[in-house]
Amino acid sequence: MDLRGENKGYPYPLGVLQRIEKLADRMNRPSRWLLPEGRPELFVGVDLGTSYVVVVVVDDQGDPVGGMMQFATIAREGLILDYLGAIEIVKGMVESLQKGLGIQLGYASTSFPPKTESANIRTTQYVVESVGMKVLKIVDEPSAANRLLNVQNGAIVDIGGGTTGIAVVEDGEIIYTGDEPTGGTHLNLVIAGRKKISFEEAESYKLEHQAETLEITLPVIQKMATIVRDHIGDRRVEVVHLVGGTSGLIGMEKVVEEELGIPVGKPSHPQLVTPLGIAIACTEERSVQSGRREPLRSV
Ligand SMILES: Nc1ncnc2c1ncn2[C@@H]1O[C@H](COP(=O)(O)OP(=O)(O)OP(=O)(O)O)[C@@H](O)[C@H]1O
Ligand SMILES: [Mg+2]
């Protein structure tokens, strides 16, 4: 599994980076899934993306306990196209996690790209419910990312496989969300055309030849930055935070920074930020519902 895209680019709080690193370390590695002492309640985040299905388990403090991710094409541009396939994949992952941790997982959160129709949001919920978990919260993707990053002022841009989600945050509140059908799939198409290889070969090529990918796909990345600029409009944005798998492309943050003229930050393993944020949203919701305490802060 590839979890590249290490440059941090922005001084994120240590607690945020440690959580991401912990998840990266435990991702798809059952030998590292350890039940925390005292057997606290566990919470699950399910991200049904265009390119990857990711399931993250956190404890009651939002700390990663285990996780699985798998390349899968069950959705396109945020819409679930293969309902049964989605159930099968999520079921397999949840069962593996339950077996590895020796515990039943009961509570989950899931997500949707901003501006998704309510019917599709319900489909996502049904997928998670049909594997036996109660859905406590459904959050839009860039807002989920902010459950982890805890940005007070800035924009969060989640560039995934098929969609780019944008959220503008002011004084800790999300004041705008937008969504565009652009992402890693478009980079693959450009690479496939240029190198005369298949889409699947382009996917591997992209991960193995980062510098050349940046060069070949520069116009697409510049276009993505223009899209982000249009969404930001005249809102005041101090920093743009890049998350999502495609943001993992080494050097992408510099191109976006140049185009926007705004500082750009990118946490390590940007692909894991939104899935982890979804799981943290579940923990927070449980706290609020059970009246135990205020929502958790990210760090
Ligand atoms: N280091 C990297 N460089 C370039 N692209 C990368 C890198 N790592 C992952 N990707 C790409 O990121 C995409 C997957 O990212 P992510 O898991 O965030 O998307 P998703 O959630 O499945 O899709 P979406 O959010 O659009 O529905 C794929 O296109 C993959 O090729
Ligand atoms: Mg995504």
mmCIF file of C-alpha atoms and ligand atoms in Angstrom:
data_model
loop_
_atom_site.group_PDB
_atom_site.id
_atom_site.type_symbol
_atom_site.label_atom_id
_atom_site.label_comp_id
_atom_site.label_asym_id
_atom_site.label_seq_id
_atom_site.Cartn_x
_atom_site.Cartn_y
_atom_site.Cartn_z
ATOM 1 C CA MET A 1 0.000 0.000 0.000
ATOM 2 C CA ASP A 2 1.257 3.430 -0.855
ATOM 3 C CA LEU A 3 1.120 6.172 1.722
ATOM 4 C CA ARG A 4 3.454 8.690 0.209
ATOM 5 C CA GLY A 5 3.187 12.453 0.262
ATOM 6 C CA GLU A 6 5.214 13.231 3.312
ATOM 7 C CA ASN A 7 5.950 16.929 3.069
ATOM 8 C CA LYS A 8 4.236 18.738 5.860
ATOM 9 C CA GLY A 9 4.514 22.261 4.419
ATOM 10 C CA TYR A 10 2.735 23.863 7.366
ATOM 11 C CA PRO A 11 3.275 23.690 11.088
ATOM 12 C CA TYR A 12 0.361 21.435 12.081
ATOM 13 C CA PRO A 13 -0.029 20.765 15.808
ATOM 14 C CA LEU A 14 2.003 17.760 16.889
ATOM 15 C CA GLY A 15 -1.122 16.001 18.170
ATOM 16 C CA VAL A 16 -2.700 16.169 14.712
ATOM 17 C CA LEU A 17 0.415 14.810 12.999
ATOM 18 C CA GLN A 18 0.812 12.066 15.600
ATOM 19 C CA ARG A 19 -2.729 10.864 15.031
ATOM 20 C CA ILE A 20 -2.185 10.716 11.273
ATOM 21 C CA GLU A 21 1.127 8.881 11.701
ATOM 22 C CA LYS A 22 -0.485 6.424 14.095
ATOM 23 C CA LEU A 23 -3.208 5.634 11.576
ATOM 24 C CA ALA A 24 -0.676 5.309 8.728
ATOM 25 C CA ASP A 25 1.313 2.900 10.880
ATOM 26 C CA ARG A 26 -1.754 0.749 11.627
ATOM 27 C CA MET A 27 -3.354 0.935 8.184
ATOM 28 C CA ASN A 28 -3.890 -2.565 6.746
ATOM 29 C CA ARG A 29 -1.576 -4.024 9.438
ATOM 30 C CA PRO A 30 -3.641 -6.259 11.759
ATOM 31 C CA SER A 31 -0.551 -7.058 13.863
ATOM 32 C CA ARG A 32 -0.533 -3.386 14.940
ATOM 33 C CA TRP A 33 -4.214 -3.153 15.832
ATOM 34 C CA LEU A 34 -4.214 -2.964 19.604
ATOM 35 C CA LEU A 35 -7.250 -2.583 21.802
ATOM 36 C CA PRO A 36 -6.575 0.365 24.165
ATOM 37 C CA GLU A 37 -6.297 -0.357 27.880
ATOM 38 C CA GLY A 38 -9.564 -0.214 29.784
ATOM 39 C CA ARG A 39 -11.440 -1.350 26.661
ATOM 40 C CA PRO A 40 -13.065 2.012 25.858
ATOM 41 C CA GLU A 41 -15.896 2.210 23.322
ATOM 42 C CA LEU A 42 -14.633 2.245 19.755
ATOM 43 C CA PHE A 43 -15.949 4.304 16.851
ATOM 44 C CA VAL A 44 -15.724 3.788 13.116
ATOM 45 C CA GLY A 45 -15.376 6.125 10.146
ATOM 46 C CA VAL A 46 -16.377 4.788 6.734
ATOM 47 C CA ASP A 47 -15.264 6.701 3.638
ATOM 48 C CA LEU A 48 -16.778 5.350 0.414
ATOM 49 C CA GLY A 49 -14.618 7.231 -2.072
ATOM 50 C CA THR A 50 -14.351 7.153 -5.840
ATOM 51 C CA SER A 51 -11.025 5.332 -5.689
ATOM 52 C CA TYR A 52 -10.696 3.981 -2.173
ATOM 53 C CA VAL A 53 -12.927 2.561 0.520
ATOM 54 C CA VAL A 54 -11.387 3.403 3.886
ATOM 55 C CA VAL A 55 -12.542 2.174 7.304
ATOM 56 C CA VAL A 56 -10.933 3.744 10.382
ATOM 57 C CA VAL A 57 -11.408 2.726 14.024
ATOM 58 C CA VAL A 58 -10.690 5.226 16.810
ATOM 59 C CA ASP A 59 -11.070 5.140 20.590
ATOM 60 C CA ASP A 60 -13.236 7.466 22.659
ATOM 61 C CA GLN A 61 -10.532 10.145 22.446
ATOM 62 C CA GLY A 62 -10.404 9.986 18.655
ATOM 63 C CA ASP A 63 -7.061 8.161 18.682
ATOM 64 C CA PRO A 64 -6.540 5.663 15.838
ATOM 65 C CA VAL A 65 -6.760 2.007 16.845
ATOM 66 C CA GLY A 66 -6.809 0.344 13.422
ATOM 67 C CA GLY A 67 -7.795 0.847 9.823
ATOM 68 C CA MET A 68 -8.180 -0.675 6.413
ATOM 69 C CA MET A 69 -8.171 0.782 2.943
ATOM 70 C CA GLN A 70 -8.766 -0.833 -0.400
ATOM 71 C CA PHE A 71 -8.778 0.386 -3.988
ATOM 72 C CA ALA A 72 -12.317 -0.036 -5.284
ATOM 73 C CA THR A 73 -14.578 1.478 -7.894
ATOM 74 C CA ILE A 74 -17.968 1.481 -6.223
ATOM 75 C CA ALA A 75 -18.596 5.205 -6.582
ATOM 76 C CA ARG A 76 -18.100 7.845 -9.240
ATOM 77 C CA GLU A 77 -17.876 11.545 -8.533
ATOM 78 C CA GLY A 78 -19.261 10.890 -5.079
ATOM 79 C CA LEU A 79 -22.236 8.801 -6.201
ATOM 80 C CA ILE A 80 -22.457 5.153 -5.199
ATOM 81 C CA LEU A 81 -22.937 3.102 -8.341
ATOM 82 C CA ASP A 82 -22.320 -0.396 -7.009
ATOM 83 C CA TYR A 83 -24.439 -0.719 -3.872
ATOM 84 C CA LEU A 84 -23.935 -4.455 -3.319
ATOM 85 C CA GLY A 85 -20.232 -4.201 -4.111
ATOM 86 C CA ALA A 86 -19.924 -1.406 -1.544
ATOM 87 C CA ILE A 87 -21.660 -3.523 1.120
ATOM 88 C CA GLU A 88 -19.430 -6.498 0.368
ATOM 89 C CA ILE A 89 -16.227 -4.472 0.653
ATOM 90 C CA VAL A 90 -17.221 -2.612 3.824
ATOM 91 C CA LYS A 91 -18.481 -5.854 5.398
ATOM 92 C CA GLY A 92 -15.173 -7.593 4.672
ATOM 93 C CA MET A 93 -13.167 -4.734 6.149
ATOM 94 C CA VAL A 94 -15.333 -4.360 9.258
ATOM 95 C CA GLU A 95 -15.228 -8.114 9.865
ATOM 96 C CA SER A 96 -11.432 -8.120 9.556
ATOM 97 C CA LEU A 97 -11.170 -5.241 12.015
ATOM 98 C CA GLN A 98 -13.571 -6.904 14.451
ATOM 99 C CA LYS A 99 -11.631 -10.152 14.250
ATOM 100 C CA GLY A 100 -8.272 -8.413 14.613
ATOM 101 C CA LEU A 101 -9.427 -6.346 17.587
ATOM 102 C CA GLY A 102 -11.580 -9.069 19.122
ATOM 103 C CA ILE A 103 -14.477 -6.649 19.588
ATOM 104 C CA GLN A 104 -17.827 -5.909 17.951
ATOM 105 C CA LEU A 105 -17.943 -2.484 16.279
ATOM 106 C CA GLY A 106 -21.305 -0.830 16.852
ATOM 107 C CA TYR A 107 -21.100 2.866 15.979
ATOM 108 C CA ALA A 108 -20.047 4.518 12.763
ATOM 109 C CA SER A 109 -20.007 7.772 10.850
ATOM 110 C CA THR A 110 -19.817 8.243 7.141
ATOM 111 C CA SER A 111 -19.468 11.112 4.708
ATOM 112 C CA PHE A 112 -20.566 12.653 1.430
ATOM 113 C CA PRO A 113 -19.094 15.201 -0.945
ATOM 114 C CA PRO A 114 -20.575 18.691 -0.390
ATOM 115 C CA LYS A 115 -23.732 19.331 -2.449
ATOM 116 C CA THR A 116 -24.549 15.617 -2.731
ATOM 117 C CA GLU A 117 -28.252 14.834 -3.163
ATOM 118 C CA SER A 118 -29.986 13.475 -0.090
ATOM 119 C CA ALA A 119 -30.876 10.178 -1.839
ATOM 120 C CA ASN A 120 -27.192 9.421 -2.292
ATOM 121 C CA ILE A 121 -26.408 10.352 1.294
ATOM 122 C CA ARG A 122 -29.063 7.837 2.399
ATOM 123 C CA THR A 123 -27.503 5.175 0.161
ATOM 124 C CA THR A 124 -24.197 5.692 1.951
ATOM 125 C CA GLN A 125 -25.962 5.355 5.292
ATOM 126 C CA TYR A 126 -27.705 2.116 4.188
ATOM 127 C CA VAL A 127 -24.367 0.592 3.177
ATOM 128 C CA VAL A 128 -22.956 1.187 6.663
ATOM 129 C CA GLU A 129 -26.148 0.067 8.421
ATOM 130 C CA SER A 130 -26.346 -3.111 6.389
ATOM 131 C CA VAL A 131 -23.034 -4.271 7.843
ATOM 132 C CA GLY A 132 -24.564 -4.028 11.329
ATOM 133 C CA MET A 133 -23.432 -0.635 12.610
ATOM 134 C CA LYS A 134 -25.523 2.268 13.838
ATOM 135 C CA VAL A 135 -24.792 5.485 11.939
ATOM 136 C CA LEU A 136 -24.381 8.288 14.468
ATOM 137 C CA LYS A 137 -23.324 11.068 12.118
ATOM 138 C CA ILE A 138 -23.015 11.836 8.412
ATOM 139 C CA VAL A 139 -20.640 14.685 7.603
ATOM 140 C CA ASP A 140 -19.517 16.332 4.397
ATOM 141 C CA GLU A 141 -15.932 15.461 3.479
ATOM 142 C CA PRO A 142 -14.006 18.711 3.962
ATOM 143 C CA SER A 143 -15.856 19.301 7.245
ATOM 144 C CA ALA A 144 -14.828 15.800 8.331
ATOM 145 C CA ALA A 145 -11.217 16.681 7.540
ATOM 146 C CA ASN A 146 -11.567 19.684 9.828
ATOM 147 C CA ARG A 147 -12.663 17.481 12.734
ATOM 148 C CA LEU A 148 -9.035 16.386 12.716
ATOM 149 C CA LEU A 149 -7.205 19.511 11.539
ATOM 150 C CA ASN A 150 -9.277 21.934 13.629
ATOM 151 C CA VAL A 151 -8.568 24.860 11.304
ATOM 152 C CA GLN A 152 -10.000 28.114 12.651
ATOM 153 C CA ASN A 153 -9.513 30.296 9.585
ATOM 154 C CA GLY A 154 -8.691 28.996 6.125
ATOM 155 C CA ALA A 155 -9.842 26.666 3.393
ATOM 156 C CA ILE A 156 -9.765 22.875 3.334
ATOM 157 C CA VAL A 157 -9.463 21.328 -0.095
ATOM 158 C CA ASP A 158 -9.979 17.561 -0.385
ATOM 159 C CA ILE A 159 -8.690 16.370 -3.759
ATOM 160 C CA GLY A 160 -9.655 12.718 -4.025
ATOM 161 C CA GLY A 161 -9.968 10.282 -6.885
ATOM 162 C CA GLY A 162 -13.000 11.783 -8.579
ATOM 163 C CA THR A 163 -14.008 14.872 -6.675
ATOM 164 C CA THR A 164 -12.555 17.980 -5.102
ATOM 165 C CA GLY A 165 -14.385 19.240 -2.034
ATOM 166 C CA ILE A 166 -13.787 22.729 -0.721
ATOM 167 C CA ALA A 167 -14.719 24.203 2.649
ATOM 168 C CA VAL A 168 -14.009 27.718 3.862
ATOM 169 C CA VAL A 169 -13.695 28.097 7.632
ATOM 170 C CA GLU A 170 -14.078 31.354 9.525
ATOM 171 C CA ASP A 171 -13.561 31.481 13.297
ATOM 172 C CA GLY A 172 -13.886 27.702 13.421
ATOM 173 C CA GLU A 173 -17.227 27.680 11.557
ATOM 174 C CA ILE A 174 -17.650 26.307 8.049
ATOM 175 C CA ILE A 175 -19.124 29.210 6.107
ATOM 176 C CA TYR A 176 -19.000 27.681 2.624
ATOM 177 C CA THR A 177 -18.721 24.273 0.992
ATOM 178 C CA GLY A 178 -18.408 23.412 -2.674
ATOM 179 C CA ASP A 179 -17.663 20.404 -4.818
ATOM 180 C CA GLU A 180 -16.215 19.831 -8.291
ATOM 181 C CA PRO A 181 -15.850 16.645 -10.366
ATOM 182 C CA THR A 182 -12.060 16.723 -10.625
ATOM 183 C CA GLY A 183 -9.396 14.550 -9.016
ATOM 184 C CA GLY A 184 -6.840 11.783 -9.491
ATOM 185 C CA THR A 185 -8.877 10.118 -12.244
ATOM 186 C CA HIS A 186 -8.219 13.146 -14.435
ATOM 187 C CA LEU A 187 -4.490 12.953 -13.788
ATOM 188 C CA ASN A 188 -4.601 9.283 -14.835
ATOM 189 C CA LEU A 189 -6.369 10.170 -18.082
ATOM 190 C CA VAL A 190 -3.693 12.728 -18.944
ATOM 191 C CA ILE A 191 -0.867 10.308 -18.097
ATOM 192 C CA ALA A 192 -2.537 7.458 -20.035
ATOM 193 C CA GLY A 193 -2.834 9.698 -23.105
ATOM 194 C CA ARG A 194 0.701 11.022 -22.908
ATOM 195 C CA LYS A 195 2.449 7.730 -22.149
ATOM 196 C CA LYS A 196 0.097 5.606 -24.322
ATOM 197 C CA ILE A 197 -0.708 3.288 -21.441
ATOM 198 C CA SER A 198 -3.976 2.078 -19.895
ATOM 199 C CA PHE A 199 -5.806 3.929 -17.127
ATOM 200 C CA GLU A 200 -4.746 1.259 -14.613
ATOM 201 C CA GLU A 201 -1.117 1.474 -15.706
ATOM 202 C CA ALA A 202 -1.339 5.245 -15.382
ATOM 203 C CA GLU A 203 -2.469 4.827 -11.753
ATOM 204 C CA SER A 204 0.709 2.880 -10.913
ATOM 205 C CA TYR A 205 2.879 5.158 -13.042
ATOM 206 C CA LYS A 206 1.586 8.185 -11.155
ATOM 207 C CA LEU A 207 2.535 6.756 -7.773
ATOM 208 C CA GLU A 208 5.962 5.564 -8.919
ATOM 209 C CA HIS A 209 7.024 8.622 -10.966
ATOM 210 C CA GLN A 210 5.941 11.591 -8.914
ATOM 211 C CA ALA A 211 8.234 14.231 -10.441
ATOM 212 C CA GLU A 212 7.327 13.299 -14.005
ATOM 213 C CA THR A 213 3.642 13.116 -13.078
ATOM 214 C CA LEU A 214 3.823 16.650 -11.725
ATOM 215 C CA GLU A 215 5.393 17.812 -14.987
ATOM 216 C CA ILE A 216 2.928 16.006 -17.279
ATOM 217 C CA THR A 217 -0.157 16.973 -15.307
ATOM 218 C CA LEU A 218 0.847 20.545 -14.471
ATOM 219 C CA PRO A 219 -1.971 22.134 -16.539
ATOM 220 C CA VAL A 220 -4.566 19.937 -14.766
ATOM 221 C CA ILE A 221 -3.205 20.860 -11.353
ATOM 222 C CA GLN A 222 -3.167 24.542 -12.315
ATOM 223 C CA LYS A 223 -6.773 24.138 -13.423
ATOM 224 C CA MET A 224 -7.635 22.526 -10.066
ATOM 225 C CA ALA A 225 -6.108 25.559 -8.345
ATOM 226 C CA THR A 226 -8.244 27.860 -10.510
ATOM 227 C CA ILE A 227 -11.341 25.908 -9.478
ATOM 228 C CA VAL A 228 -10.361 26.319 -5.833
ATOM 229 C CA ARG A 229 -9.849 30.053 -6.376
ATOM 230 C CA ASP A 230 -13.320 30.377 -7.938
ATOM 231 C CA HIS A 231 -14.900 28.660 -4.954
ATOM 232 C CA ILE A 232 -13.034 30.823 -2.466
ATOM 233 C CA GLY A 233 -14.250 33.903 -4.331
ATOM 234 C CA ASP A 234 -13.746 37.027 -2.275
ATOM 235 C CA ARG A 235 -13.817 35.219 1.068
ATOM 236 C CA ARG A 236 -10.783 35.914 3.223
ATOM 237 C CA VAL A 237 -8.594 32.790 3.321
ATOM 238 C CA GLU A 238 -5.251 32.849 5.156
ATOM 239 C CA VAL A 239 -4.111 29.304 4.432
ATOM 240 C CA VAL A 240 -5.292 26.575 2.092
ATOM 241 C CA HIS A 241 -4.989 23.049 3.523
ATOM 242 C CA LEU A 242 -4.618 20.267 0.977
ATOM 243 C CA VAL A 243 -5.951 16.827 1.889
ATOM 244 C CA GLY A 244 -7.164 13.785 -0.104
ATOM 245 C CA GLY A 245 -5.044 11.238 -1.951
ATOM 246 C CA THR A 246 -4.271 13.370 -4.984
ATOM 247 C CA SER A 247 -2.833 16.068 -2.704
ATOM 248 C CA GLY A 248 -0.190 13.452 -1.860
ATOM 249 C CA LEU A 249 1.520 14.192 -5.180
ATOM 250 C CA ILE A 250 4.915 15.577 -4.223
ATOM 251 C CA GLY A 251 5.224 19.250 -5.169
ATOM 252 C CA MET A 252 1.512 19.783 -5.756
ATOM 253 C CA GLU A 253 1.294 22.207 -2.837
ATOM 254 C CA LYS A 254 3.888 24.504 -4.444
ATOM 255 C CA VAL A 255 1.949 24.679 -7.724
ATOM 256 C CA VAL A 256 -1.301 25.461 -5.907
ATOM 257 C CA GLU A 257 0.449 28.055 -3.729
ATOM 258 C CA GLU A 258 1.874 29.785 -6.785
ATOM 259 C CA GLU A 259 -1.463 29.842 -8.574
ATOM 260 C CA LEU A 260 -3.465 31.080 -5.596
ATOM 261 C CA GLY A 261 -0.928 33.410 -4.003
ATOM 262 C CA ILE A 262 -2.053 32.025 -0.607
ATOM 263 C CA PRO A 263 0.141 29.847 1.685
ATOM 264 C CA VAL A 264 -0.660 26.162 1.268
ATOM 265 C CA GLY A 265 -0.312 23.528 3.990
ATOM 266 C CA LYS A 266 -0.324 19.790 3.518
ATOM 267 C CA PRO A 267 -0.250 17.331 6.406
ATOM 268 C CA SER A 268 1.586 14.035 6.052
ATOM 269 C CA HIS A 269 -0.487 11.205 4.513
ATOM 270 C CA PRO A 270 -3.171 13.599 3.243
ATOM 271 C CA GLN A 271 -5.227 10.644 1.966
ATOM 272 C CA LEU A 272 -5.926 9.577 5.558
ATOM 273 C CA VAL A 273 -7.099 12.947 6.887
ATOM 274 C CA THR A 274 -10.758 12.822 5.798
ATOM 275 C CA PRO A 275 -11.336 9.153 6.777
ATOM 276 C CA LEU A 276 -9.796 9.814 10.202
ATOM 277 C CA GLY A 277 -11.898 12.966 10.561
ATOM 278 C CA ILE A 278 -15.039 10.929 9.799
ATOM 279 C CA ALA A 279 -14.205 8.542 12.649
ATOM 280 C CA ILE A 280 -13.505 11.464 15.010
ATOM 281 C CA ALA A 281 -16.915 12.915 14.076
ATOM 282 C CA CYS A 282 -18.462 9.638 15.296
ATOM 283 C CA THR A 283 -16.646 9.855 18.645
ATOM 284 C CA GLU A 284 -17.747 13.459 19.092
ATOM 285 C CA GLU A 285 -21.339 12.677 18.233
ATOM 286 C CA ARG A 286 -21.429 9.826 20.742
ATOM 287 C CA SER A 287 -20.112 12.177 23.450
ATOM 288 C CA VAL A 288 -22.772 14.752 22.653
ATOM 289 C CA GLN A 289 -25.609 12.204 22.422
ATOM 290 C CA SER A 290 -24.709 10.517 25.686
ATOM 291 C CA GLY A 291 -24.405 13.924 27.344
ATOM 292 C CA ARG A 292 -21.070 12.906 28.774
ATOM 293 C CA ARG A 293 -19.099 15.958 27.816
ATOM 294 C CA GLU A 294 -18.507 18.659 25.268
ATOM 295 C CA PRO A 295 -17.391 17.578 21.777
ATOM 296 C CA LEU A 296 -13.744 16.539 21.709
ATOM 297 C CA ARG A 297 -11.288 19.064 20.447
ATOM 298 C CA SER A 298 -8.991 17.737 17.744
ATOM 299 C CA VAL A 299 -5.911 17.890 19.877
HETATM 300 N N1 LIG B 1 1.287 10.186 -3.829
HETATM 301 C C1 LIG B 1 0.258 10.330 -4.657
HETATM 302 N N2 LIG B 1 0.394 11.077 -5.773
HETATM 303 C C2 LIG B 1 -0.626 11.255 -6.623
HETATM 304 N N3 LIG B 1 -1.834 10.735 -6.458
HETATM 305 C C3 LIG B 1 -2.037 9.986 -5.367
HETATM 306 C C4 LIG B 1 -1.009 9.747 -4.411
HETATM 307 N N4 LIG B 1 -1.508 8.943 -3.439
HETATM 308 C C5 LIG B 1 -2.788 8.695 -3.771
HETATM 309 N N5 LIG B 1 -3.110 9.321 -4.931
HETATM 310 C C6 LIG B 1 -4.391 9.316 -5.653
HETATM 311 O O1 LIG B 1 -5.402 9.737 -4.780
HETATM 312 C C7 LIG B 1 -6.656 9.236 -5.238
HETATM 313 C C8 LIG B 1 -7.383 8.613 -4.083
HETATM 314 O O2 LIG B 1 -7.526 9.554 -3.071
HETATM 315 P P1 LIG B 1 -8.707 9.465 -2.012
HETATM 316 O O3 LIG B 1 -8.646 8.167 -1.315
HETATM 317 O O4 LIG B 1 -8.643 10.697 -1.192
HETATM 318 O O5 LIG B 1 -9.943 9.507 -3.001
HETATM 319 P P2 LIG B 1 -11.426 9.006 -2.780
HETATM 320 O O6 LIG B 1 -11.863 9.428 -1.430
HETATM 321 O O7 LIG B 1 -11.510 7.569 -3.116
HETATM 322 O O8 LIG B 1 -12.194 9.812 -3.917
HETATM 323 P P3 LIG B 1 -13.284 10.989 -3.821
HETATM 324 O O9 LIG B 1 -13.048 11.706 -2.530
HETATM 325 O O10 LIG B 1 -12.987 11.829 -5.005
HETATM 326 O O11 LIG B 1 -14.599 10.316 -3.911
HETATM 327 C C9 LIG B 1 -6.347 8.225 -6.340
HETATM 328 O O12 LIG B 1 -6.594 8.847 -7.589
HETATM 329 C C10 LIG B 1 -4.856 7.961 -6.144
HETATM 330 O O13 LIG B 1 -4.227 7.633 -7.346
HETATM 331 MG MG MG B 2 -12.606 11.211 -0.644
#
